[in-house]
């Protein structure tokens, strides 16, 4: 082990000499750095090494590199770059690489490795990391999501991101979170396409606005959902995945003539998800996801799609009934011209749904309370306000 430690330390000599030559660190500080690195090398080379030892080593190297940059800035050092300018980043990546090889099953170590490679803008290293870790942990949904996000957000390669998601779902089709993130990827891409079309003047009447770009930057990753075992067979899931798109959405046509621009791809993902992960929890997550894209013209269509599927799956469940009857107004603001018609559709569904149910009063109370939220909307049309209040009174009399 001593020979290996000596070998690794000798690799750092040119860097330390360069730091001393530039005056960034003095002789005593260089000696202290060498001592700390010697201690870390002996620790990670021992039989009792733990993943935390590699992380502590990395933390020390990060702090050292940060101190180096601060001193360069304070000393206003300029000129051609030298070995010490890039040696710190390379050394941190090297320690991570050794740690993941020693503990290939330690997900936290891989995650930290990925995050630092992103921060260091080490694109080629990231590609190698994802290739290796996904081969070692093919059922880990978080890793597939990280890889797809890198392709979509950094490399702007939606085809590669979509391919990664679909490959991940072949290994982890039971993961509700992975399905939600795949739907989110398609919604984000659709928003980008529609935003470009509007900039080009293709869709003057499109709902997409500048808010789309802002939301795409600020949108946080959804919290992970609980996982349920699928009831569909693996072959059925594979068939559903083969039917999903593997090419970019065409920007040609219009919302009426091009189904992809009107949410058809997202609907296909939702349908495949419902087969792979049966149950209500995934559908609720998908509804929450669609709620976060109010600038898409197809939002109401997607809401209706999920709500209809929920109600058809279990019409006896009170929660499903409430989602179904409220769906027509879920994505329609009271200020738009389409709201009165949407409210009428919702009311028709409500009266039909509560007919003959034992839990009709509970559904009615919840629905009436939901109508009250529209009354708090600023600048509500007086006639609409009057109609909503009259409906609340009617419901209260019918279900005292």
C-alpha positions as a Markdown table, in Angstrom:
| # | Residue | x | y | z |
|---|---|---|---|---|
| 1 | Unk | 0.0 | 0.0 | 0.0 |
| 2 | Unk | 2.9 | 2.4 | 0.8 |
| 3 | Unk | 4.1 | 2.2 | -2.8 |
| 4 | Unk | 0.7 | 3.0 | -4.2 |
| 5 | Unk | 0.3 | 5.9 | -1.8 |
| 6 | Unk | 3.7 | 7.2 | -2.8 |
| 7 | Unk | 2.8 | 6.8 | -6.5 |
| 8 | Unk | -0.4 | 8.9 | -6.1 |
| 9 | Unk | 1.3 | 11.6 | -4.1 |
| 10 | Unk | 4.1 | 11.9 | -6.7 |
| 11 | Unk | 1.5 | 12.7 | -9.3 |
| 12 | Unk | 0.7 | 15.9 | -7.3 |
| 13 | Unk | 4.3 | 17.2 | -7.1 |
| 14 | Unk | 4.1 | 19.3 | -10.3 |
| 15 | Unk | 0.9 | 20.9 | -9.2 |
| 16 | Unk | 2.3 | 21.8 | -5.7 |
| 17 | Unk | 5.5 | 23.2 | -7.2 |
| 18 | Unk | 3.5 | 25.4 | -9.5 |
| 19 | Unk | 1.4 | 26.7 | -6.6 |
| 20 | Unk | 4.5 | 27.6 | -4.7 |
| 21 | Unk | 6.1 | 29.2 | -7.7 |
| 22 | Unk | 3.1 | 31.4 | -8.3 |
| 23 | Unk | 3.1 | 32.4 | -4.6 |
| 24 | Unk | -0.4 | 31.1 | -4.0 |
| 25 | Unk | 0.8 | 28.8 | -1.2 |
| 26 | Unk | 4.0 | 29.1 | 0.8 |
| 27 | Unk | 6.4 | 26.2 | 1.6 |
| 28 | Unk | 4.8 | 25.5 | 5.0 |
| 29 | Unk | 1.3 | 25.3 | 3.5 |
| 30 | Unk | 2.6 | 23.0 | 0.7 |
| 31 | Unk | 4.0 | 20.7 | 3.4 |
| 32 | Unk | 0.7 | 20.7 | 5.3 |
| 33 | Unk | -1.2 | 19.9 | 2.0 |
| 34 | Unk | 1.1 | 17.0 | 1.3 |
| 35 | Unk | 0.6 | 15.7 | 4.9 |
| 36 | Unk | -3.2 | 15.8 | 4.7 |
| 37 | Unk | -3.2 | 14.1 | 1.3 |
| 38 | Unk | -0.9 | 11.4 | 2.7 |
| 39 | Unk | -3.3 | 10.8 | 5.6 |
| 40 | Unk | -6.3 | 10.6 | 3.2 |
| 41 | Unk | -4.4 | 8.2 | 0.8 |
| 42 | Unk | -3.5 | 5.8 | 3.7 |
| 43 | Unk | -7.1 | 6.0 | 4.9 |
| 44 | Unk | -8.8 | 5.2 | 1.6 |
| 45 | Unk | -6.2 | 2.5 | 0.9 |
| 46 | Unk | -6.9 | 0.6 | 4.1 |
| 47 | Unk | -9.1 | -2.4 | 4.5 |
| 48 | Unk | -11.5 | -0.6 | 6.8 |
| 49 | Unk | -12.2 | 2.2 | 4.3 |
| 50 | Unk | -15.8 | 3.5 | 4.1 |
| 51 | Unk | -17.6 | 5.6 | 1.4 |
| 52 | Unk | -17.5 | 8.5 | 3.8 |
| 53 | Unk | -13.7 | 8.5 | 3.7 |
| 54 | Unk | -13.7 | 9.2 | 0.0 |
| 55 | Unk | -16.3 | 12.0 | 0.5 |
| 56 | Unk | -14.2 | 13.6 | 3.2 |
| 57 | Unk | -11.2 | 13.4 | 0.9 |
| 58 | Unk | -13.2 | 15.1 | -1.9 |
| 59 | Unk | -14.5 | 17.7 | 0.5 |
| 60 | Unk | -10.9 | 18.6 | 1.5 |
| 61 | Unk | -9.8 | 18.9 | -2.2 |
| 62 | Unk | -12.8 | 21.0 | -3.0 |
| 63 | Unk | -12.0 | 23.4 | -0.1 |
| 64 | Unk | -8.4 | 23.5 | -1.2 |
| 65 | Unk | -9.3 | 24.3 | -4.8 |
| 66 | Unk | -11.7 | 27.0 | -3.6 |
| 67 | Unk | -9.0 | 28.6 | -1.5 |
| 68 | Unk | -6.7 | 28.5 | -4.5 |
| 69 | Unk | -9.2 | 30.4 | -6.7 |
| 70 | Unk | -9.9 | 33.0 | -4.0 |
| 71 | Unk | -6.1 | 33.7 | -3.6 |
| 72 | Unk | -5.7 | 34.0 | -7.3 |
| 73 | Unk | -8.5 | 36.5 | -7.4 |
| 74 | Unk | -7.1 | 38.5 | -4.5 |
| 75 | Unk | -3.6 | 38.5 | -5.9 |
| 76 | Unk | -5.0 | 39.4 | -9.3 |
| 77 | Unk | -2.8 | 36.8 | -11.0 |
| 78 | Unk | -3.0 | 36.8 | -14.7 |
| 79 | Unk | -1.3 | 35.0 | -17.5 |
| 80 | Unk | -1.2 | 31.7 | -19.2 |
| 81 | Unk | -2.8 | 28.8 | -17.4 |
| 82 | Unk | -0.6 | 26.2 | -15.9 |
| 83 | Unk | -0.8 | 22.8 | -14.3 |
| 84 | Unk | -2.2 | 24.0 | -11.0 |
| 85 | Unk | -5.2 | 25.7 | -12.7 |
| 86 | Unk | -6.8 | 22.4 | -13.7 |
| 87 | Unk | -5.1 | 19.8 | -11.5 |
| 88 | Unk | -7.6 | 20.4 | -8.6 |
| 89 | Unk | -10.6 | 19.6 | -10.7 |
| 90 | Unk | -8.9 | 16.6 | -12.2 |
| 91 | Unk | -7.8 | 15.3 | -8.8 |
| 92 | Unk | -11.4 | 15.6 | -7.3 |
| 93 | Unk | -12.8 | 13.6 | -10.3 |
| 94 | Unk | -10.0 | 11.0 | -9.8 |
| 95 | Unk | -10.9 | 10.5 | -6.1 |
| 96 | Unk | -14.5 | 10.1 | -7.0 |
| 97 | Unk | -13.6 | 7.6 | -9.7 |
| 98 | Unk | -11.6 | 5.5 | -7.2 |
| 99 | Unk | -14.4 | 5.7 | -4.7 |
| 100 | Unk | -17.1 | 4.5 | -7.1 |
| 101 | Unk | -14.8 | 1.7 | -8.2 |
| 102 | Unk | -14.2 | 0.6 | -4.6 |
| 103 | Unk | -17.9 | 1.0 | -3.7 |
| 104 | Unk | -19.9 | 0.5 | -6.9 |
| 105 | Unk | -23.1 | -0.1 | -5.0 |
| 106 | Unk | -23.0 | 3.1 | -3.0 |
| 107 | Unk | -25.6 | 5.3 | -4.7 |
| 108 | Unk | -24.8 | 8.4 | -2.7 |
| 109 | Unk | -21.2 | 8.3 | -3.9 |
| 110 | Unk | -22.4 | 8.1 | -7.5 |
| 111 | Unk | -24.8 | 11.0 | -7.0 |
| 112 | Unk | -22.1 | 13.2 | -5.5 |
| 113 | Unk | -19.8 | 12.3 | -8.4 |
| 114 | Unk | -22.5 | 13.3 | -11.0 |
| 115 | Unk | -23.2 | 16.6 | -9.2 |
| 116 | Unk | -19.6 | 17.6 | -9.1 |
| 117 | Unk | -19.0 | 16.6 | -12.8 |
| 118 | Unk | -22.0 | 18.8 | -13.7 |
| 119 | Unk | -20.6 | 21.7 | -11.6 |
| 120 | Unk | -17.1 | 21.2 | -13.2 |
| 121 | Unk | -18.7 | 21.1 | -16.7 |
| 122 | Unk | -17.0 | 17.8 | -17.4 |
| 123 | Unk | -19.3 | 16.6 | -20.2 |
| 124 | Unk | -17.2 | 13.7 | -21.3 |
| 125 | Unk | -16.8 | 12.5 | -17.8 |
| 126 | Unk | -20.5 | 12.7 | -17.2 |
| 127 | Unk | -21.2 | 10.5 | -20.2 |
| 128 | Unk | -18.9 | 7.9 | -18.9 |
| 129 | Unk | -20.4 | 8.1 | -15.4 |
| 130 | Unk | -23.9 | 7.6 | -16.6 |
| 131 | Unk | -22.9 | 4.8 | -18.9 |
| 132 | Unk | -21.3 | 2.9 | -16.0 |
| 133 | Unk | -23.7 | 3.6 | -13.2 |
| 134 | Unk | -26.8 | 2.8 | -15.3 |
| 135 | Unk | -25.2 | -0.5 | -16.2 |
| 136 | Unk | -24.6 | -1.3 | -12.5 |
| 137 | Unk | -27.9 | 0.0 | -11.2 |
| 138 | Unk | -30.5 | -0.4 | -14.0 |
| 139 | Unk | -33.5 | -0.4 | -11.6 |
| 140 | Unk | -32.6 | 2.9 | -9.9 |
| 141 | Unk | -35.2 | 5.4 | -11.2 |
| 142 | Unk | -33.3 | 8.5 | -9.8 |
| 143 | Unk | -30.2 | 7.7 | -11.9 |
| 144 | Unk | -32.2 | 7.4 | -15.1 |
| 145 | Unk | -33.9 | 10.7 | -14.4 |
| 146 | Unk | -30.6 | 12.4 | -13.7 |
| 147 | Unk | -29.2 | 11.1 | -17.0 |
| 148 | Unk | -32.3 | 12.2 | -19.0 |
| 149 | Unk | -32.3 | 15.6 | -17.4 |
| 150 | Unk | -28.6 | 16.1 | -18.4 |
| 151 | Unk | -29.4 | 15.3 | -22.0 |
| 152 | Unk | -32.4 | 17.5 | -22.1 |
| 153 | Unk | -31.3 | 20.5 | -20.1 |
| 154 | Unk | -27.6 | 20.6 | -20.8 |
| 155 | Unk | -27.1 | 18.9 | -24.2 |
| 156 | Unk | -30.5 | 20.0 | -25.5 |
| 157 | Unk | -31.0 | 16.6 | -27.0 |
| 158 | Unk | -34.6 | 15.5 | -26.5 |
| 159 | Unk | -34.2 | 12.4 | -28.6 |
| 160 | Unk | -31.4 | 11.1 | -26.3 |
| 161 | Unk | -33.4 | 12.1 | -23.2 |
| 162 | Unk | -36.5 | 10.3 | -24.4 |
| 163 | Unk | -34.4 | 7.2 | -25.3 |
| 164 | Unk | -32.9 | 7.2 | -21.8 |
| 165 | Unk | -36.3 | 7.5 | -20.1 |
| 166 | Unk | -37.7 | 4.6 | -22.2 |
| 167 | Unk | -34.8 | 2.4 | -21.5 |
| 168 | Unk | -35.1 | 3.2 | -17.8 |
| 169 | Unk | -38.8 | 2.3 | -17.9 |
| 170 | Unk | -37.9 | -1.1 | -19.4 |
| 171 | Unk | -35.9 | -1.9 | -16.2 |
| 172 | Unk | -38.0 | 0.1 | -13.7 |
| 173 | Unk | -41.5 | 0.1 | -15.1 |
| 174 | Unk | -42.9 | -0.1 | -11.5 |
| 175 | Unk | -41.5 | 3.3 | -10.7 |
| 176 | Unk | -44.3 | 5.9 | -10.5 |
| 177 | Unk | -41.7 | 8.7 | -10.2 |
| 178 | Unk | -40.0 | 7.6 | -13.4 |
| 179 | Unk | -43.3 | 7.7 | -15.3 |
| 180 | Unk | -44.2 | 11.1 | -14.0 |
| 181 | Unk | -40.7 | 12.5 | -15.0 |
| 182 | Unk | -41.1 | 11.0 | -18.4 |
| 183 | Unk | -44.5 | 12.8 | -18.8 |
| 184 | Unk | -42.8 | 15.9 | -17.5 |
| 185 | Unk | -40.1 | 15.6 | -20.1 |
| 186 | Unk | -42.6 | 15.4 | -22.9 |
| 187 | Unk | -44.6 | 18.4 | -21.5 |
| 188 | Unk | -41.4 | 20.5 | -21.2 |
| 189 | Unk | -40.4 | 19.7 | -24.8 |
| 190 | Unk | -44.0 | 20.4 | -26.0 |
| 191 | Unk | -43.8 | 23.8 | -24.2 |
| 192 | Unk | -40.5 | 24.6 | -25.9 |
| 193 | Unk | -41.9 | 23.7 | -29.4 |
| 194 | Unk | -45.0 | 25.8 | -28.9 |
| 195 | Unk | -42.9 | 28.7 | -27.6 |
| 196 | Unk | -40.7 | 28.6 | -30.7 |
| 197 | Unk | -43.8 | 28.4 | -32.9 |
| 198 | Unk | -45.1 | 31.5 | -31.3 |
| 199 | Unk | -41.8 | 33.4 | -31.6 |
| 200 | Unk | -41.9 | 32.5 | -35.3 |
| 201 | Unk | -45.5 | 33.7 | -35.6 |
| 202 | Unk | -46.9 | 30.3 | -36.4 |
| 203 | Unk | -49.4 | 30.2 | -33.6 |
| 204 | Unk | -50.8 | 33.7 | -32.9 |
| 205 | Unk | -53.7 | 32.4 | -31.0 |
| 206 | Unk | -51.7 | 29.9 | -29.0 |
| 207 | Unk | -52.0 | 30.0 | -25.2 |
| 208 | Unk | -48.2 | 29.6 | -24.8 |
| 209 | Unk | -46.6 | 32.9 | -23.6 |
| 210 | Unk | -43.2 | 34.1 | -22.3 |
| 211 | Unk | -44.2 | 32.5 | -19.0 |
| 212 | Unk | -43.4 | 29.1 | -20.6 |
| 213 | Unk | -39.7 | 29.8 | -20.8 |
| 214 | Unk | -39.6 | 31.2 | -17.3 |
| 215 | Unk | -41.5 | 28.2 | -15.9 |
| 216 | Unk | -39.2 | 25.8 | -17.7 |
| 217 | Unk | -36.2 | 27.4 | -16.0 |
| 218 | Unk | -37.7 | 27.5 | -12.5 |
| 219 | Unk | -39.6 | 24.2 | -12.5 |
| 220 | Unk | -38.4 | 21.9 | -9.7 |
| 221 | Unk | -38.3 | 18.2 | -9.8 |
| 222 | Unk | -41.5 | 16.6 | -8.5 |
| 223 | Unk | -41.2 | 14.8 | -5.2 |
| 224 | Unk | -41.0 | 11.0 | -5.6 |
| 225 | Unk | -44.2 | 9.0 | -5.3 |
| 226 | Unk | -44.7 | 5.7 | -3.5 |
| 227 | Unk | -44.1 | 2.7 | -5.6 |
| 228 | Unk | -46.6 | 0.0 | -6.3 |
| 229 | Unk | -45.9 | -3.4 | -8.0 |
| 230 | Unk | -47.4 | -3.6 | -11.5 |
| 231 | Unk | -50.2 | -6.0 | -12.3 |
| 232 | Unk | -49.5 | -6.0 | -16.0 |
| 233 | Unk | -46.9 | -8.4 | -17.4 |
| 234 | Unk | -43.4 | -7.3 | -18.5 |
| 235 | Unk | -44.3 | -8.0 | -22.1 |
| 236 | Unk | -47.3 | -5.7 | -22.0 |
| 237 | Unk | -45.1 | -2.9 | -20.6 |
| 238 | Unk | -42.5 | -3.5 | -23.3 |
| 239 | Unk | -45.2 | -3.3 | -26.0 |
| 240 | Unk | -46.5 | 0.0 | -24.6 |
| 241 | Unk | -43.0 | 1.4 | -24.6 |
| 242 | Unk | -42.4 | 0.4 | -28.2 |
| 243 | Unk | -45.5 | 2.3 | -29.1 |
| 244 | Unk | -44.1 | 5.5 | -27.6 |
| 245 | Unk | -42.4 | 8.1 | -29.9 |
| 246 | Unk | -38.7 | 7.9 | -30.5 |
| 247 | Unk | -38.5 | 10.9 | -32.8 |
| 248 | Unk | -38.8 | 14.7 | -32.3 |
| 249 | Unk | -42.3 | 16.2 | -32.4 |
| 250 | Unk | -42.8 | 17.9 | -35.8 |
| 251 | Unk | -43.2 | 21.7 | -35.6 |
| 252 | Unk | -45.4 | 21.6 | -38.8 |
| 253 | Unk | -49.1 | 21.8 | -38.9 |
| 254 | Unk | -51.4 | 23.3 | -36.3 |
| 255 | Unk | -52.9 | 22.3 | -33.0 |
| 256 | Unk | -55.9 | 21.0 | -34.9 |
| 257 | Unk | -54.0 | 19.0 | -37.6 |
| 258 | Unk | -51.0 | 17.8 | -35.6 |
| 259 | Unk | -52.1 | 15.7 | -32.6 |
| 260 | Unk | -48.6 | 15.7 | -31.1 |
| 261 | Unk | -48.8 | 19.5 | -30.7 |
| 262 | Unk | -52.1 | 19.0 | -28.8 |
| 263 | Unk | -50.8 | 16.6 | -26.2 |
| 264 | Unk | -51.2 | 13.2 | -27.9 |
| 265 | Unk | -47.7 | 12.1 | -27.0 |
| 266 | Unk | -48.3 | 13.0 | -23.3 |
| 267 | Unk | -51.6 | 11.1 | -23.4 |
| 268 | Unk | -49.7 | 8.0 | -24.8 |
| 269 | Unk | -47.2 | 8.2 | -21.9 |
| 270 | Unk | -50.1 | 8.5 | -19.4 |
| 271 | Unk | -51.9 | 5.5 | -20.8 |
| 272 | Unk | -48.7 | 3.4 | -20.7 |
| 273 | Unk | -48.1 | 4.6 | -17.1 |
| 274 | Unk | -51.6 | 3.6 | -16.0 |
| 275 | Unk | -51.0 | 0.0 | -17.3 |
| 276 | Unk | -47.6 | -0.3 | -15.7 |
| 277 | Unk | -48.5 | 1.2 | -12.3 |
| 278 | Unk | -52.2 | 0.7 | -11.6 |
| 279 | Unk | -53.7 | 2.7 | -8.9 |
| 280 | Unk | -54.9 | 6.2 | -8.1 |
| 281 | Unk | -51.6 | 7.6 | -6.7 |
| 282 | Unk | -49.9 | 7.9 | -10.1 |
| 283 | Unk | -52.9 | 9.5 | -11.7 |
| 284 | Unk | -53.0 | 12.1 | -9.0 |
| 285 | Unk | -49.3 | 12.8 | -9.5 |
| 286 | Unk | -50.0 | 13.2 | -13.3 |
| 287 | Unk | -52.8 | 15.6 | -12.6 |
| 288 | Unk | -50.5 | 17.7 | -10.4 |
| 289 | Unk | -47.9 | 17.7 | -13.1 |
| 290 | Unk | -50.4 | 18.9 | -15.7 |
| 291 | Unk | -51.5 | 21.7 | -13.3 |
| 292 | Unk | -48.0 | 23.1 | -13.4 |
| 293 | Unk | -48.3 | 23.8 | -17.1 |
| 294 | Unk | -51.1 | 26.4 | -17.3 |
| 295 | Unk | -49.6 | 28.0 | -20.3 |
| 296 | Unk | -50.2 | 25.0 | -22.6 |
| 297 | Unk | -53.4 | 25.0 | -24.7 |
| 298 | Unk | -53.8 | 21.3 | -24.3 |
| 299 | Unk | -53.8 | 21.5 | -20.5 |
| 300 | Unk | -57.6 | 21.0 | -20.2 |
| 301 | Unk | -57.5 | 18.1 | -22.6 |
| 302 | Unk | -54.9 | 16.3 | -20.5 |
| 303 | Unk | -56.8 | 16.9 | -17.3 |
| 304 | Unk | -59.9 | 15.5 | -18.9 |
| 305 | Unk | -57.9 | 12.4 | -20.1 |
| 306 | Unk | -56.6 | 11.6 | -16.6 |
| 307 | Unk | -59.9 | 12.4 | -14.9 |
| 308 | Unk | -61.9 | 10.2 | -17.3 |
| 309 | Unk | -59.5 | 7.3 | -16.8 |
| 310 | Unk | -59.7 | 7.6 | -13.0 |
| 311 | Unk | -63.5 | 7.6 | -13.0 |
| 312 | Unk | -63.7 | 4.7 | -15.4 |
| 313 | Unk | -61.3 | 2.7 | -13.3 |
| 314 | Unk | -63.3 | 3.1 | -10.1 |
| 315 | Unk | -66.5 | 5.2 | -10.2 |
| 316 | Unk | -67.4 | 4.0 | -6.7 |
| 317 | Unk | -64.5 | 5.8 | -5.1 |
| 318 | Unk | -65.6 | 9.2 | -3.8 |
| 319 | Unk | -62.2 | 10.9 | -4.5 |
| 320 | Unk | -62.4 | 9.8 | -8.2 |
| 321 | Unk | -65.9 | 11.2 | -8.5 |
| 322 | Unk | -64.8 | 14.6 | -7.2 |
| 323 | Unk | -61.9 | 14.7 | -9.6 |
| 324 | Unk | -64.2 | 13.7 | -12.5 |
| 325 | Unk | -66.9 | 16.3 | -11.8 |
| 326 | Unk | -64.4 | 19.1 | -11.1 |
| 327 | Unk | -62.2 | 18.3 | -14.2 |
| 328 | Unk | -64.0 | 20.6 | -16.7 |
| 329 | Unk | -63.1 | 23.7 | -14.6 |
| 330 | Unk | -59.8 | 22.5 | -13.3 |
| 331 | Unk | -57.7 | 24.3 | -16.0 |
| 332 | Unk | -60.1 | 27.1 | -16.9 |
| 333 | Unk | -60.0 | 30.5 | -15.2 |
| 334 | Unk | -63.3 | 32.2 | -14.4 |
| 335 | Unk | -62.2 | 35.2 | -16.4 |
| 336 | Unk | -62.1 | 33.4 | -19.8 |
| 337 | Unk | -65.0 | 33.1 | -22.1 |
| 338 | Unk | -64.9 | 29.3 | -22.0 |
| 339 | Unk | -65.6 | 29.1 | -18.2 |
| 340 | Unk | -69.4 | 29.2 | -18.2 |
| 341 | Unk | -69.6 | 26.3 | -20.6 |
| 342 | Unk | -67.0 | 24.4 | -18.6 |
| 343 | Unk | -69.0 | 25.1 | -15.4 |
| 344 | Unk | -72.2 | 23.8 | -17.0 |
| 345 | Unk | -70.4 | 20.6 | -18.0 |
| 346 | Unk | -69.1 | 20.2 | -14.5 |
| 347 | Unk | -72.6 | 20.7 | -13.0 |
| 348 | Unk | -74.1 | 18.1 | -15.3 |
| 349 | Unk | -71.5 | 15.6 | -14.2 |
| 350 | Unk | -72.1 | 16.5 | -10.6 |
| 351 | Unk | -75.9 | 15.9 | -10.7 |
| 352 | Unk | -75.5 | 12.7 | -12.6 |
| 353 | Unk | -72.7 | 11.4 | -10.4 |
| 354 | Unk | -74.5 | 12.0 | -7.0 |
| 355 | Unk | -77.8 | 10.4 | -8.1 |
| 356 | Unk | -78.5 | 7.4 | -5.9 |
| 357 | Unk | -75.1 | 7.4 | -4.1 |
| 358 | Unk | -74.9 | 6.8 | -0.3 |
| 359 | Unk | -72.1 | 9.4 | 0.0 |
| 360 | Unk | -73.9 | 12.0 | -2.1 |
| 361 | Unk | -73.9 | 14.6 | 0.8 |
| 362 | Unk | -70.1 | 14.3 | 1.3 |
| 363 | Unk | -69.6 | 14.8 | -2.4 |
| 364 | Unk | -72.0 | 17.7 | -2.5 |
| 365 | Unk | -70.4 | 19.5 | 0.4 |
| 366 | Unk | -67.0 | 19.2 | -1.2 |
| 367 | Unk | -68.2 | 20.3 | -4.6 |
| 368 | Unk | -70.1 | 23.3 | -3.1 |
| 369 | Unk | -66.9 | 24.4 | -1.3 |
| 370 | Unk | -65.0 | 24.2 | -4.6 |
| 371 | Unk | -67.6 | 26.5 | -6.2 |
| 372 | Unk | -66.9 | 29.0 | -3.4 |
| 373 | Unk | -63.3 | 29.2 | -4.5 |
| 374 | Unk | -64.5 | 30.8 | -7.8 |
| 375 | Unk | -66.3 | 33.5 | -5.9 |
| 376 | Unk | -63.0 | 34.7 | -4.5 |
| 377 | Unk | -61.6 | 35.2 | -8.0 |
| 378 | Unk | -61.0 | 39.0 | -8.6 |
| 379 | Unk | -63.2 | 40.8 | -11.1 |
| 380 | Unk | -65.7 | 37.9 | -11.3 |
| 381 | Unk | -68.6 | 38.6 | -13.7 |
| 382 | Unk | -71.7 | 39.6 | -11.5 |
| 383 | Unk | -74.0 | 37.3 | -13.5 |
| 384 | Unk | -71.6 | 34.4 | -13.1 |
| 385 | Unk | -71.3 | 35.2 | -9.3 |
| 386 | Unk | -75.0 | 35.1 | -9.0 |
| 387 | Unk | -75.3 | 31.8 | -10.8 |
| 388 | Unk | -72.7 | 30.2 | -8.7 |
| 389 | Unk | -74.3 | 31.3 | -5.4 |
| 390 | Unk | -77.7 | 30.1 | -6.7 |
| 391 | Unk | -76.1 | 26.7 | -7.4 |
| 392 | Unk | -74.7 | 26.5 | -3.9 |
| 393 | Unk | -78.1 | 27.3 | -2.4 |
| 394 | Unk | -79.7 | 24.6 | -4.6 |
| 395 | Unk | -77.1 | 22.0 | -3.5 |
| 396 | Unk | -77.5 | 22.9 | 0.2 |
| 397 | Unk | -81.3 | 22.4 | -0.1 |
| 398 | Unk | -80.9 | 19.1 | -1.9 |
| 399 | Unk | -78.4 | 17.8 | 0.6 |
| 400 | Unk | -79.1 | 19.5 | 3.9 |
